[in-house]
CSV table of C-alpha atoms and ligand atoms in Angstrom, one decimal:
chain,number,residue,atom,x,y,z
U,4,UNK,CA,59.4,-16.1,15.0
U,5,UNK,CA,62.4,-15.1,12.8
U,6,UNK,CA,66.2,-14.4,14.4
U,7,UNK,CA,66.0,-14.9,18.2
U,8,UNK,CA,68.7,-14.1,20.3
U,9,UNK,CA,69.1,-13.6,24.1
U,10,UNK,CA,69.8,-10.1,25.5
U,11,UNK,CA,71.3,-11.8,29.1
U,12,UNK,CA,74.0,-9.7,30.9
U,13,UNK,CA,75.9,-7.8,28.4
U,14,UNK,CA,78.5,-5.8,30.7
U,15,UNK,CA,79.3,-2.4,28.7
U,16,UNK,CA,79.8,1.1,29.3
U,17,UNK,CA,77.7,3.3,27.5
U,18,UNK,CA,80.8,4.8,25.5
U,19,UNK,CA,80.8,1.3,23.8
U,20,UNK,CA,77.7,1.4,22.6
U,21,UNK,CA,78.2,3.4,20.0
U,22,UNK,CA,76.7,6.7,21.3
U,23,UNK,CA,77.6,10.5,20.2
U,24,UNK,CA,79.3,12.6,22.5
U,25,UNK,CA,75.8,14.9,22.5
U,26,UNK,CA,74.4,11.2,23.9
U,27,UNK,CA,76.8,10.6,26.1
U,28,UNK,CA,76.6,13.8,27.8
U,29,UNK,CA,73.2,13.8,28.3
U,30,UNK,CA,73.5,10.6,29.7
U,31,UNK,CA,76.4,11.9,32.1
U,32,UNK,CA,73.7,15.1,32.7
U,33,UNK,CA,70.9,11.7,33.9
U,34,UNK,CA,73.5,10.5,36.2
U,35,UNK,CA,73.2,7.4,34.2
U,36,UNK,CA,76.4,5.9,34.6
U,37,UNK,CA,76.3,2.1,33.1
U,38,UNK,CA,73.7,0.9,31.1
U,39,UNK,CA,71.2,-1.9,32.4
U,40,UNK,CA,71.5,-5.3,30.9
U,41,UNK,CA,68.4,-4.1,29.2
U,42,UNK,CA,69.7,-0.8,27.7
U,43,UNK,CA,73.2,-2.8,26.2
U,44,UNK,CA,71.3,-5.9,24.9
U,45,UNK,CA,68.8,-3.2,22.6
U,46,UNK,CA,70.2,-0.1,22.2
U,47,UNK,CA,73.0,-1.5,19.5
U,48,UNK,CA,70.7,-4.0,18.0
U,49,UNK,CA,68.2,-0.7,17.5
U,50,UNK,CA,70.9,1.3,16.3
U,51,UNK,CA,71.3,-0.9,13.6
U,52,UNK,CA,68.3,-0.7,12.6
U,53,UNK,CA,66.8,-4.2,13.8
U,54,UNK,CA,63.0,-4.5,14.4
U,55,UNK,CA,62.9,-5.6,18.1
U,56,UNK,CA,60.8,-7.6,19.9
U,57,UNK,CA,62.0,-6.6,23.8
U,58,UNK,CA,60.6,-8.9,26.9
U,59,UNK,CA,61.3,-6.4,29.5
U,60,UNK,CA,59.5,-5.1,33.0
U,61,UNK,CA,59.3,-1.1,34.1
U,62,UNK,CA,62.0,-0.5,36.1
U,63,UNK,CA,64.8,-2.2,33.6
U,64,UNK,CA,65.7,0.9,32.3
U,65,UNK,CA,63.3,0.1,28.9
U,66,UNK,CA,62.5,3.6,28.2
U,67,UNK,CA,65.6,4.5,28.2
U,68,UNK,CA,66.7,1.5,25.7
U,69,UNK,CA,64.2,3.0,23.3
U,70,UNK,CA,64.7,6.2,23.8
U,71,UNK,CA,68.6,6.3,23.1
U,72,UNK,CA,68.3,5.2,19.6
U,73,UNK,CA,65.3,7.2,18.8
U,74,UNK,CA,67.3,10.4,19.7
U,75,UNK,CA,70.0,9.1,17.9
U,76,UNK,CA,67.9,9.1,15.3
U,77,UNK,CA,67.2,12.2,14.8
U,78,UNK,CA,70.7,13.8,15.3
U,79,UNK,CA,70.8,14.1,11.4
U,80,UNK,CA,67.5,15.0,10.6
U,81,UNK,CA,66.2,18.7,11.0
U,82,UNK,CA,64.3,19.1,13.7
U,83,UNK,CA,60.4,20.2,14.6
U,84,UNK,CA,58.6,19.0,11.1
U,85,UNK,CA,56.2,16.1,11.1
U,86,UNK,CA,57.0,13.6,14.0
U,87,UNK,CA,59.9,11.0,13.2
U,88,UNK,CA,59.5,8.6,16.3
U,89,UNK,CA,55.6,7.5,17.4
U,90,UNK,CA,55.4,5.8,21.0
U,91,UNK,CA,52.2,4.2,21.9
U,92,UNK,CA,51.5,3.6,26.0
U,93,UNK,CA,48.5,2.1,27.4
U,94,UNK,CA,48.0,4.8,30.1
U,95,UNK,CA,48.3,8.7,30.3
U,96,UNK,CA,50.5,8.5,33.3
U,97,UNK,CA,53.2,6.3,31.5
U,98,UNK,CA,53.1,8.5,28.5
U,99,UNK,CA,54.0,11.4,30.5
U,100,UNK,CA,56.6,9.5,32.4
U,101,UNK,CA,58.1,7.5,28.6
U,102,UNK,CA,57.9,12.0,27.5
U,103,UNK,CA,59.6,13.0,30.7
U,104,UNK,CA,62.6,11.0,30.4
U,105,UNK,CA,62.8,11.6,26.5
U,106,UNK,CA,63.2,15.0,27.4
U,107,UNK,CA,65.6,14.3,30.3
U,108,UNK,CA,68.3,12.1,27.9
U,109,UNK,CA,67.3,15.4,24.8
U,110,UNK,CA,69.1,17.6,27.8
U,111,UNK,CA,70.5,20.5,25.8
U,112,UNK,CA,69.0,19.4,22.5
U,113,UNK,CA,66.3,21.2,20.7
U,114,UNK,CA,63.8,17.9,20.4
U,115,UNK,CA,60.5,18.3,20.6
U,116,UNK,CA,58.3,16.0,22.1
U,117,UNK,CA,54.1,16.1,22.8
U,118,UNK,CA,51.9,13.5,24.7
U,119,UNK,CA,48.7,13.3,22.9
U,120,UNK,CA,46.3,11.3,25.5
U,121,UNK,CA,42.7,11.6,26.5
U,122,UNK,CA,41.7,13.7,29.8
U,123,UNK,CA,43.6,16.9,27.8
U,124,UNK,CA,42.1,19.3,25.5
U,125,UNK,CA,43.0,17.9,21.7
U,126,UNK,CA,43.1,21.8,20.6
U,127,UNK,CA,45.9,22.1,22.6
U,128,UNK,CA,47.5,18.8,21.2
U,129,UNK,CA,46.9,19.9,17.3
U,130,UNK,CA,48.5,23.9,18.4
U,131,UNK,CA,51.8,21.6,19.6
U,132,UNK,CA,51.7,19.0,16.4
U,133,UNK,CA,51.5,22.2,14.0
U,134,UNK,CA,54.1,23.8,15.2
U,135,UNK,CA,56.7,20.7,14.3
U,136,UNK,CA,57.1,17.9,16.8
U,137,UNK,CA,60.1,15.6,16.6
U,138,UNK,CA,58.9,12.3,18.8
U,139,UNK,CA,55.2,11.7,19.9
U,140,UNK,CA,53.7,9.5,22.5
U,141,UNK,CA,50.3,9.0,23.2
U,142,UNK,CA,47.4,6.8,24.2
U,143,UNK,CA,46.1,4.2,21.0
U,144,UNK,CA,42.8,6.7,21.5
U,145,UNK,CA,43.7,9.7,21.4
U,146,UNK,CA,46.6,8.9,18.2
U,147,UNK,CA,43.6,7.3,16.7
U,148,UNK,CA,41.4,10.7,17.2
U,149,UNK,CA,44.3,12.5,15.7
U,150,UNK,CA,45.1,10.4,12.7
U,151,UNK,CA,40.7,11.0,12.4
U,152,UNK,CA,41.3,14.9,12.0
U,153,UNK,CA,44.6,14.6,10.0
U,154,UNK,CA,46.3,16.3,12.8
U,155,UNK,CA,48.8,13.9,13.5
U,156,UNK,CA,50.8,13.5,10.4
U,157,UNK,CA,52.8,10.3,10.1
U,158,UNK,CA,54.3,9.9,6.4
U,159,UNK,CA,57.9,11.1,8.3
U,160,UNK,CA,57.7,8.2,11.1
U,161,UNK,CA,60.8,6.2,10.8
U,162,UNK,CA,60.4,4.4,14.1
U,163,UNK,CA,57.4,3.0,16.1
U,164,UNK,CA,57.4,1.6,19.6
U,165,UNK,CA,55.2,-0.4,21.2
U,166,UNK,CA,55.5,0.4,25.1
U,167,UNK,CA,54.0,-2.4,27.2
U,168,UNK,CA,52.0,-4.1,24.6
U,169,UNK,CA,50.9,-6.7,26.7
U,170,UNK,CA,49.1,-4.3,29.0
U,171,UNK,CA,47.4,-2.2,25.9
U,172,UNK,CA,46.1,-5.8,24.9
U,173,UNK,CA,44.6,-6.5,28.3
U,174,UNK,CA,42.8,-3.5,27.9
U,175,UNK,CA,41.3,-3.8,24.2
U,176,UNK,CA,43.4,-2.0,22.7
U,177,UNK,CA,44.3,-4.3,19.8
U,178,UNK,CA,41.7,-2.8,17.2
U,179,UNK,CA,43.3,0.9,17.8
U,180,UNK,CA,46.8,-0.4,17.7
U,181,UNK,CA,46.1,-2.1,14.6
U,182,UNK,CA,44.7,1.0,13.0
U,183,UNK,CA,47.4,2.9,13.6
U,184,UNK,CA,50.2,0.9,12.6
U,185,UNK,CA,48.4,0.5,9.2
U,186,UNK,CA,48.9,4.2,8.9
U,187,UNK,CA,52.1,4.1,9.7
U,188,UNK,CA,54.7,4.0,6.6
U,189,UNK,CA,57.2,1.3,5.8
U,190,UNK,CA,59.9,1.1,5.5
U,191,UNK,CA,60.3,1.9,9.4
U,192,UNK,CA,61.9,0.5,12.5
U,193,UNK,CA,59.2,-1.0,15.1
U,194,UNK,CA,59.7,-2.0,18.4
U,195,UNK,CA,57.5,-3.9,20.5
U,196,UNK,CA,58.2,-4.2,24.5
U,197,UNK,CA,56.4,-6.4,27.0
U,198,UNK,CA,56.7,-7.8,30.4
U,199,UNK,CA,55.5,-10.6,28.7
U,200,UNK,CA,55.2,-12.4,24.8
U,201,UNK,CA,51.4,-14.3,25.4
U,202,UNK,CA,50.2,-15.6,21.9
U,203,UNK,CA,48.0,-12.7,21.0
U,204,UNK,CA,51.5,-10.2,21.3
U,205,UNK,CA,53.2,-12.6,19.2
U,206,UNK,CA,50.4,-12.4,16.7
U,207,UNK,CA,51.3,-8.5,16.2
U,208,UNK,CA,55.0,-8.6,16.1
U,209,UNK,CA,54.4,-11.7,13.3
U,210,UNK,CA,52.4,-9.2,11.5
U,211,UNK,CA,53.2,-5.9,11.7
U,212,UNK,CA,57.0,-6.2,12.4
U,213,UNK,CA,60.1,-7.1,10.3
U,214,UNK,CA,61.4,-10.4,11.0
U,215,UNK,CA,62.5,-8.8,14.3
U,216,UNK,CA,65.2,-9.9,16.9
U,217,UNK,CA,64.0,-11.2,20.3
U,218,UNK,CA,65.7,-10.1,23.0
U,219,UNK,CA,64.6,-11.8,26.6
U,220,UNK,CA,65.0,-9.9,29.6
U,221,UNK,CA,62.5,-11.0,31.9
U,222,UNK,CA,64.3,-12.7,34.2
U,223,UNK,CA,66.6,-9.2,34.8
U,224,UNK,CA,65.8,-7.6,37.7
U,225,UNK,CA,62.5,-8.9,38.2
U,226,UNK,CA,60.9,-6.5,40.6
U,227,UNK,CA,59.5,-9.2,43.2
U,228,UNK,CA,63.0,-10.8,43.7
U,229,UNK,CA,64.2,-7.7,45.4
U,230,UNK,CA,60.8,-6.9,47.4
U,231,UNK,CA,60.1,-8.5,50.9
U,232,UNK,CA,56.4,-9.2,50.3
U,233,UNK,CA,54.1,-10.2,53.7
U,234,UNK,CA,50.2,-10.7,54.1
U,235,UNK,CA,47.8,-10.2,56.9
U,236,UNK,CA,44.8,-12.1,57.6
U,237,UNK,CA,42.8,-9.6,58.7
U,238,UNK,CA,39.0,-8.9,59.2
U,239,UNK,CA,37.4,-6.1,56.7
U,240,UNK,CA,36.3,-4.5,59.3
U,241,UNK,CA,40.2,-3.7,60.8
U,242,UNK,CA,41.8,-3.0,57.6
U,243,UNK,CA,41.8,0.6,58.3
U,244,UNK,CA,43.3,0.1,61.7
U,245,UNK,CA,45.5,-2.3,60.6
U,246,UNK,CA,46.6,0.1,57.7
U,247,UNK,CA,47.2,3.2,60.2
U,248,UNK,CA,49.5,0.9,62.4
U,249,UNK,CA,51.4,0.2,59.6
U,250,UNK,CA,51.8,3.3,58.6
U,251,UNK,CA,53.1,4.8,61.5
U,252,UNK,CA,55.0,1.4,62.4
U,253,UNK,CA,57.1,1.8,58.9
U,254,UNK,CA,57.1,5.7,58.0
U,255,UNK,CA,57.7,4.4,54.7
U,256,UNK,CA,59.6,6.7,52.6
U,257,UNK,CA,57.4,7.0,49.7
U,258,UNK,CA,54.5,4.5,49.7
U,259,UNK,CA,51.5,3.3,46.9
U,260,UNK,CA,48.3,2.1,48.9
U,261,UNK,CA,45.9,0.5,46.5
U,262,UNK,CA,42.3,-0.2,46.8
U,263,UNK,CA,40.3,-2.2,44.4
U,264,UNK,CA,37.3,0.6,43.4
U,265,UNK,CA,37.3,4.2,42.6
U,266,UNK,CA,34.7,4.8,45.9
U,267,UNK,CA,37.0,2.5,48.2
U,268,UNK,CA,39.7,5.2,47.1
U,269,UNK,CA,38.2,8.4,47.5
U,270,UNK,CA,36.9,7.0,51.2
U,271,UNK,CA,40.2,6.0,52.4
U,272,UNK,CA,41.6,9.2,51.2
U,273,UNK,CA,39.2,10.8,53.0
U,274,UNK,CA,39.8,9.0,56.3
U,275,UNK,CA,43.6,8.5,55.9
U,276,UNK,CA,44.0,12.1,55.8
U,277,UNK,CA,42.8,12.6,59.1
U,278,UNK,CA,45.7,11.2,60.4
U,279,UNK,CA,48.5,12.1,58.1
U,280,UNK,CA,49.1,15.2,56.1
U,281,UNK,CA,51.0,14.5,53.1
U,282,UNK,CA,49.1,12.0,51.3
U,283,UNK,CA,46.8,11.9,48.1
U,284,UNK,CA,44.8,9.8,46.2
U,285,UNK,CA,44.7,9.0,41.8
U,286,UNK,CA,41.8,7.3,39.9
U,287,UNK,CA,40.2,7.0,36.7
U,288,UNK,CA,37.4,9.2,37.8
U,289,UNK,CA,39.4,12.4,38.3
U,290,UNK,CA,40.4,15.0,35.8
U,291,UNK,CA,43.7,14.4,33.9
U,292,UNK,CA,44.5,18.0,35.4
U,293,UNK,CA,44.1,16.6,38.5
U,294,UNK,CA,46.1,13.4,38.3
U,295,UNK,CA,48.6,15.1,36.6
U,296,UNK,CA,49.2,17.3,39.6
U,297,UNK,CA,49.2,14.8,42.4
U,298,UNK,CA,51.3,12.2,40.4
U,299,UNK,CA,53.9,15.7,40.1
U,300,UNK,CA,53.6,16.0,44.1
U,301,UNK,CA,54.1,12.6,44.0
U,302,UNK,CA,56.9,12.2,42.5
U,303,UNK,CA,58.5,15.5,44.1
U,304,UNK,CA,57.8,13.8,47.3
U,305,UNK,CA,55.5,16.3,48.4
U,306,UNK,CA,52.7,13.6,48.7
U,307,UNK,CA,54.5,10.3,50.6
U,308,UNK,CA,51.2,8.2,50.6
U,309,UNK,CA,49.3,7.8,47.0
U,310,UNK,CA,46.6,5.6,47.6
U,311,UNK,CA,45.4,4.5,44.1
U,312,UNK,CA,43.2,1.8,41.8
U,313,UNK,CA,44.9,-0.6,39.1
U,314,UNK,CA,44.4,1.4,36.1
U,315,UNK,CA,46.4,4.5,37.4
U,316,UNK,CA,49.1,2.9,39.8
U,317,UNK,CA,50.4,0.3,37.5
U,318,UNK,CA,53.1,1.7,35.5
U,319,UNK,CA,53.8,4.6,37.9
U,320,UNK,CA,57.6,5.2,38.1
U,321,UNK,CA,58.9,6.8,41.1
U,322,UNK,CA,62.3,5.8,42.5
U,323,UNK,CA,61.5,6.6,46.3
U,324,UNK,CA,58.6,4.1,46.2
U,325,UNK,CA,59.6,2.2,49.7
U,326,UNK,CA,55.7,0.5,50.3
U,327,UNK,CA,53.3,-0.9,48.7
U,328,UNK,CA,50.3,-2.1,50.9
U,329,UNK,CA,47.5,-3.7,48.9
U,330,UNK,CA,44.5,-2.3,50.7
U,331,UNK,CA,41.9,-4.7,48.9
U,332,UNK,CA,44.2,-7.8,47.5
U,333,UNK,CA,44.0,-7.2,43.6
U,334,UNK,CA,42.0,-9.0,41.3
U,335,UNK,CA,44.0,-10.7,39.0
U,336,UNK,CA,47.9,-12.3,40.3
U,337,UNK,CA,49.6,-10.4,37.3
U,338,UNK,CA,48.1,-7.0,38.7
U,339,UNK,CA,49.7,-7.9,42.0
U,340,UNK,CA,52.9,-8.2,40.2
U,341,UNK,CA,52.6,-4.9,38.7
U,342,UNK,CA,51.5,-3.2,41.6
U,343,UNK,CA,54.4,-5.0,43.9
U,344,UNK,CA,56.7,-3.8,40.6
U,345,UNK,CA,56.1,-0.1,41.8
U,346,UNK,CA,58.5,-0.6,44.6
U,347,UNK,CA,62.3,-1.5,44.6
U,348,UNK,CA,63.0,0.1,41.0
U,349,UNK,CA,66.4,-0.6,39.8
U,350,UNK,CA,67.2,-3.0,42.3
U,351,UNK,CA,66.8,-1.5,44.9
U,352,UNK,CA,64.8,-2.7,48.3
U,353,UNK,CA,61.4,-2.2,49.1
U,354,UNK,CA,58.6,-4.1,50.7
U,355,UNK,CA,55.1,-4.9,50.1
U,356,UNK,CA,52.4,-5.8,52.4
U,357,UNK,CA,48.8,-7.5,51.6
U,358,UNK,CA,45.5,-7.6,53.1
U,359,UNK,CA,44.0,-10.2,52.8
U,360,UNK,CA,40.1,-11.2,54.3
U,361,UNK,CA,39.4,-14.3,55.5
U,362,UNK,CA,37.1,-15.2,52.3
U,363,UNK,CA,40.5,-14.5,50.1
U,364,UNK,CA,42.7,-17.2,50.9
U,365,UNK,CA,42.5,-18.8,46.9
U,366,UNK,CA,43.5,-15.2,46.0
U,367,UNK,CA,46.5,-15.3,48.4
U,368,UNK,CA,47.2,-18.9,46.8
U,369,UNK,CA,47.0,-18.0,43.1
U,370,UNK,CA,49.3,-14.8,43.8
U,371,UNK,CA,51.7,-17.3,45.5
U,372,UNK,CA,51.5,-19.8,42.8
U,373,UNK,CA,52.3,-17.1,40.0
U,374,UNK,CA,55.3,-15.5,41.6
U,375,UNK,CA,56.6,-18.9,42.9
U,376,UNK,CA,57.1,-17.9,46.6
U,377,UNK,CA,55.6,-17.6,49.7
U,378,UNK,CA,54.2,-15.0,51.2
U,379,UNK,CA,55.2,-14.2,55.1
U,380,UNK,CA,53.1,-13.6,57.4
U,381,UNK,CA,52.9,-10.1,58.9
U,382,UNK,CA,52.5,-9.2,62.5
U,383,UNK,CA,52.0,-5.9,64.3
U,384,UNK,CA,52.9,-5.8,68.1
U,385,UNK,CA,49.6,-5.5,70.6
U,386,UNK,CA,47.3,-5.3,67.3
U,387,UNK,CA,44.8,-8.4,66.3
U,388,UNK,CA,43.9,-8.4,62.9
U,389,UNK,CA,41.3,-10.4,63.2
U,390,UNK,CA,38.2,-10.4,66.1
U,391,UNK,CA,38.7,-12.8,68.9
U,392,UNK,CA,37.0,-15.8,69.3
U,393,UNK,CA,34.1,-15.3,71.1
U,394,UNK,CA,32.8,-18.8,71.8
U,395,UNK,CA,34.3,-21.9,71.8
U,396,UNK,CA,33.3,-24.2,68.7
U,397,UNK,CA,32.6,-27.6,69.4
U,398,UNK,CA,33.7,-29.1,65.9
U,399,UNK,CA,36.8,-27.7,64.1
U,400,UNK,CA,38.9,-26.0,66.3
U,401,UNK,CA,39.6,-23.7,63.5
U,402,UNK,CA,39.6,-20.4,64.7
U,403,UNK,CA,38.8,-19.1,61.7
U,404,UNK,CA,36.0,-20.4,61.5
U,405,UNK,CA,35.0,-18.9,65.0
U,406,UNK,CA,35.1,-15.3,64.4
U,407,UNK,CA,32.1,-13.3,66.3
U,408,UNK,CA,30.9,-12.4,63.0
U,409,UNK,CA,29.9,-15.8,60.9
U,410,UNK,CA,30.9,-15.5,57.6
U,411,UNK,CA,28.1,-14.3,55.4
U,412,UNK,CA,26.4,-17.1,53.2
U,413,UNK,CA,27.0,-17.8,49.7
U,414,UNK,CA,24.9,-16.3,47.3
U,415,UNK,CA,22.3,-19.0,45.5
U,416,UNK,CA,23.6,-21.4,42.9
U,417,UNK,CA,27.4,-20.5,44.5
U,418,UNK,CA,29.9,-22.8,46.2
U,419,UNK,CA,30.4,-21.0,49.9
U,420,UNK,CA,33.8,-19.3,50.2
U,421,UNK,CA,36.0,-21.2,52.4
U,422,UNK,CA,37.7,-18.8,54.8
U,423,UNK,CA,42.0,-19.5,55.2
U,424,UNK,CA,43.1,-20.4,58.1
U,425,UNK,CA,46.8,-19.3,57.7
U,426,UNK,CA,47.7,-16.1,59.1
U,427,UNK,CA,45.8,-16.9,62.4
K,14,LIG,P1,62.0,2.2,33.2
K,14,LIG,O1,62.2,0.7,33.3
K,14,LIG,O2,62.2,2.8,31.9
K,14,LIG,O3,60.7,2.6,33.8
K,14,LIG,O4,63.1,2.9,34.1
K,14,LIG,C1,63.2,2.8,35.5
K,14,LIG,C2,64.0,4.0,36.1
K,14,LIG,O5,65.4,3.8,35.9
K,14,LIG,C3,63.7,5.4,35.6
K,14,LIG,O6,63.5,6.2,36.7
K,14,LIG,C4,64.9,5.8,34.8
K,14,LIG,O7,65.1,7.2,34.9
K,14,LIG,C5,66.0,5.0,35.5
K,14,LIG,N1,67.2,4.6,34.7
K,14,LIG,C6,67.1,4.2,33.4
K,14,LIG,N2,68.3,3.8,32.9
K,14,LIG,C7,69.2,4.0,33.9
K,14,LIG,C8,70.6,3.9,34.0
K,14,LIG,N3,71.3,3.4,33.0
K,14,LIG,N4,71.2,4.2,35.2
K,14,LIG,C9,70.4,4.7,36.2
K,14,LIG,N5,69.1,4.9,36.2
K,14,LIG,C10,68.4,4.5,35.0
């Protein structure tokens, strides 16, 4: 990779970072009143024109680094033709939130700026693009169904970004991406940001980007540092118990429960909201108008509980986000990263809780062995998380072994799930 250089903790104001007053009011008009390490290692390197390659997490302030020099940008341009700055997202939820805070830091300027995901009507997407649009940020998808009907037009583009291009990797985005970027004119400015640079990233920056600066942030703020993070043992059966007592032991500010399946989902929605009133749930199933609305209650705090699947609640941005209680332990350790990333935005403290079955003790390992820590173990007062012993064994004296309910059997040709003990 060409020029490398390490974006650590560069200490400036954001009046030395070479920002208009029309900038710098806006930014006044955020409340935003130093930049992160993140925002003053990019934003002059992007001002200048650099292709970056950015290792940064949500909740650094990345949007913001990207979004400065983009509306920088197009201070001298005229405004509302063909768009001038592209932004591709993996999800519709972090394209609306990477649109929302465009527009927050545009405050007073006439920028336009259109999402252009799936779940929408496109006619409405093609009305907005003909009537000029100044930045657009969209889903790989949905930019590729537009560049299909020669709606989205992007021989003005002078900068690209890339917004967690790890994640639209994961998800097979790679062919799309790569589509679009060949449509995409050079000269132009690209920037690529990831939580993290595995090989197959690397592979697009080396191709697609102009010998571009590295700049390494991922040991700023890194989410899990600031987050007290416990795990239950506890028996499937009790999880919803459990999750009640927790519930009303913490009256968490703002908190993100998250299950593993669409079903398991809607069902605790359904029985959580027996019990307390301001709380929602957000999947993959539901109608972008839908998830639209409840993510907006959610971040106006009129829903305090989202309980939600992978695929939405990674990404999600809200600062009041106090709790996050994985309901079903996640599948992969870097999801449970990401969801555990929800809470304690911009340093500041939040704490996240994980069942955790008796069968899923590797799973507990692997997450501990990824984030480097240990988990503690959580406790609530006059509440057993798992069923008593019944009957005394004769052999181990493991009590987890001695549940009333034996564990279930392996299925054929499979290695019989040994059940943790810790926790116990
Ligand atoms: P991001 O990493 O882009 O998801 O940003 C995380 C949150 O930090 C968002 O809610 C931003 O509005 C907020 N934010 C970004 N930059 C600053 C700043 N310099 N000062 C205070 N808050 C900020």
């Amino acid at each position: 990779m060409p020029e490398s250089s390490i974006g650590s903790t560069e200490t400036k104001k954001f009046d030395a970072l070479g920002l208009s007053p029309e900038m710098l009011a806006s930014l006044a008009h955020a409340e935003y009143e130093n930049p992160t390490p993140v925002q003053a290692g990019l934003i002059p390197r992007a001002l200048a024109g650099a292709d970056i390659l950015g290792q940064a997490r949500t909740g650094t302030g990345k949007t913001a680094a990207f979004a400065i020099p983009i509306l920088e940008l197009l201070k001298s341009h005229k405004r509302g033709g063909t768009p001038r700055a592209l932004i591709l997202t993996p999800t519709r939820e972090l394209a609306v939130q990477v649109r929302d805070e465009i527009d927050k830091l545009a405050y007073g300027r006439r920028i336009a700026s259109v999402t252009l995901h799936g779940g929408k009507p496109i006619r409405g997407q093609i009305d907005k693009l003909n009537r000029g649009i100044d930045i657009a940020v969209g889903t790989p998808g949905r930019l590729l169904d537009h560049l299909g009907r020669g709606s989205l037009d992007t021989r003005n583009l002078q900068t690209v970004v890339l917004d967690e291009a790890d994640r639209m990797l994961d998800i097979g985005f790679r062919p799309d991406i790569e589509k679009i970027l060949r449509r995409c004119p050079q000269p132009r400015q690209t920037m690529l940001l990831s939580a993290t640079v595995p090989p197959p990233v690397q592979r697009l920056a080396y191709r697609y980007m102009r010998e571009p600066v590295m700049l390494d942030f991922s040991s700023e703020s890194k989410a899990s540092d600031t987050i007290d993070q416990y795990y239950f043992t506890v028996d499937v059966e009790r999880k919803f118990d459990l999750l009640v007592r927790l519930l009303e032991r913490e009256q968490p500010e703002q908190a993100i429960v998250f299950c593993r399946t669409r079903r398991g989902t809607d069902r605790l929605c359904r029985k959580l909201s027996k019990k307390f009133p301001a709380m929602d749930c957000i999947h993959g199933d539901m109608q972008q108008r839908v998830r639209d609305r409840v993510m907006k209650q959610f971040r106006t705090k009129q829903v305090r509980i989202l309980i939600a699947t992978d695929v939405v609640g990674r990404g999600i941005d809200v600062s009041g986000i106090s709790h996050i209680i994985n309901f079903d332990i996640p599948q992969s350790s870097d999801d449970y990263v990401h969801r555990v990333g929800r809470a304690g935005r911009m340093g500041r403290q939040g704490v996240a809780y994980s069942f955790v079955t008796p069968e899923e003790g590797e799973e507990l390992t692997r997450i501990e062995m990824l984030i480097n820590k240990l988990l503690k173990r959580g406790e609530i007062e006059g509440f057993q998380t798992v069923a008593p012993v019944v009957a005394p064994t004769t052999d181990s004296g493991d009590r987890s072994q001695s549940d009333s309910e034996p564990p279930k059997p392996a299925p054929p040709g499979q290695r019989p799930r040994r059940r943790h003990r810790r926790g116990l």
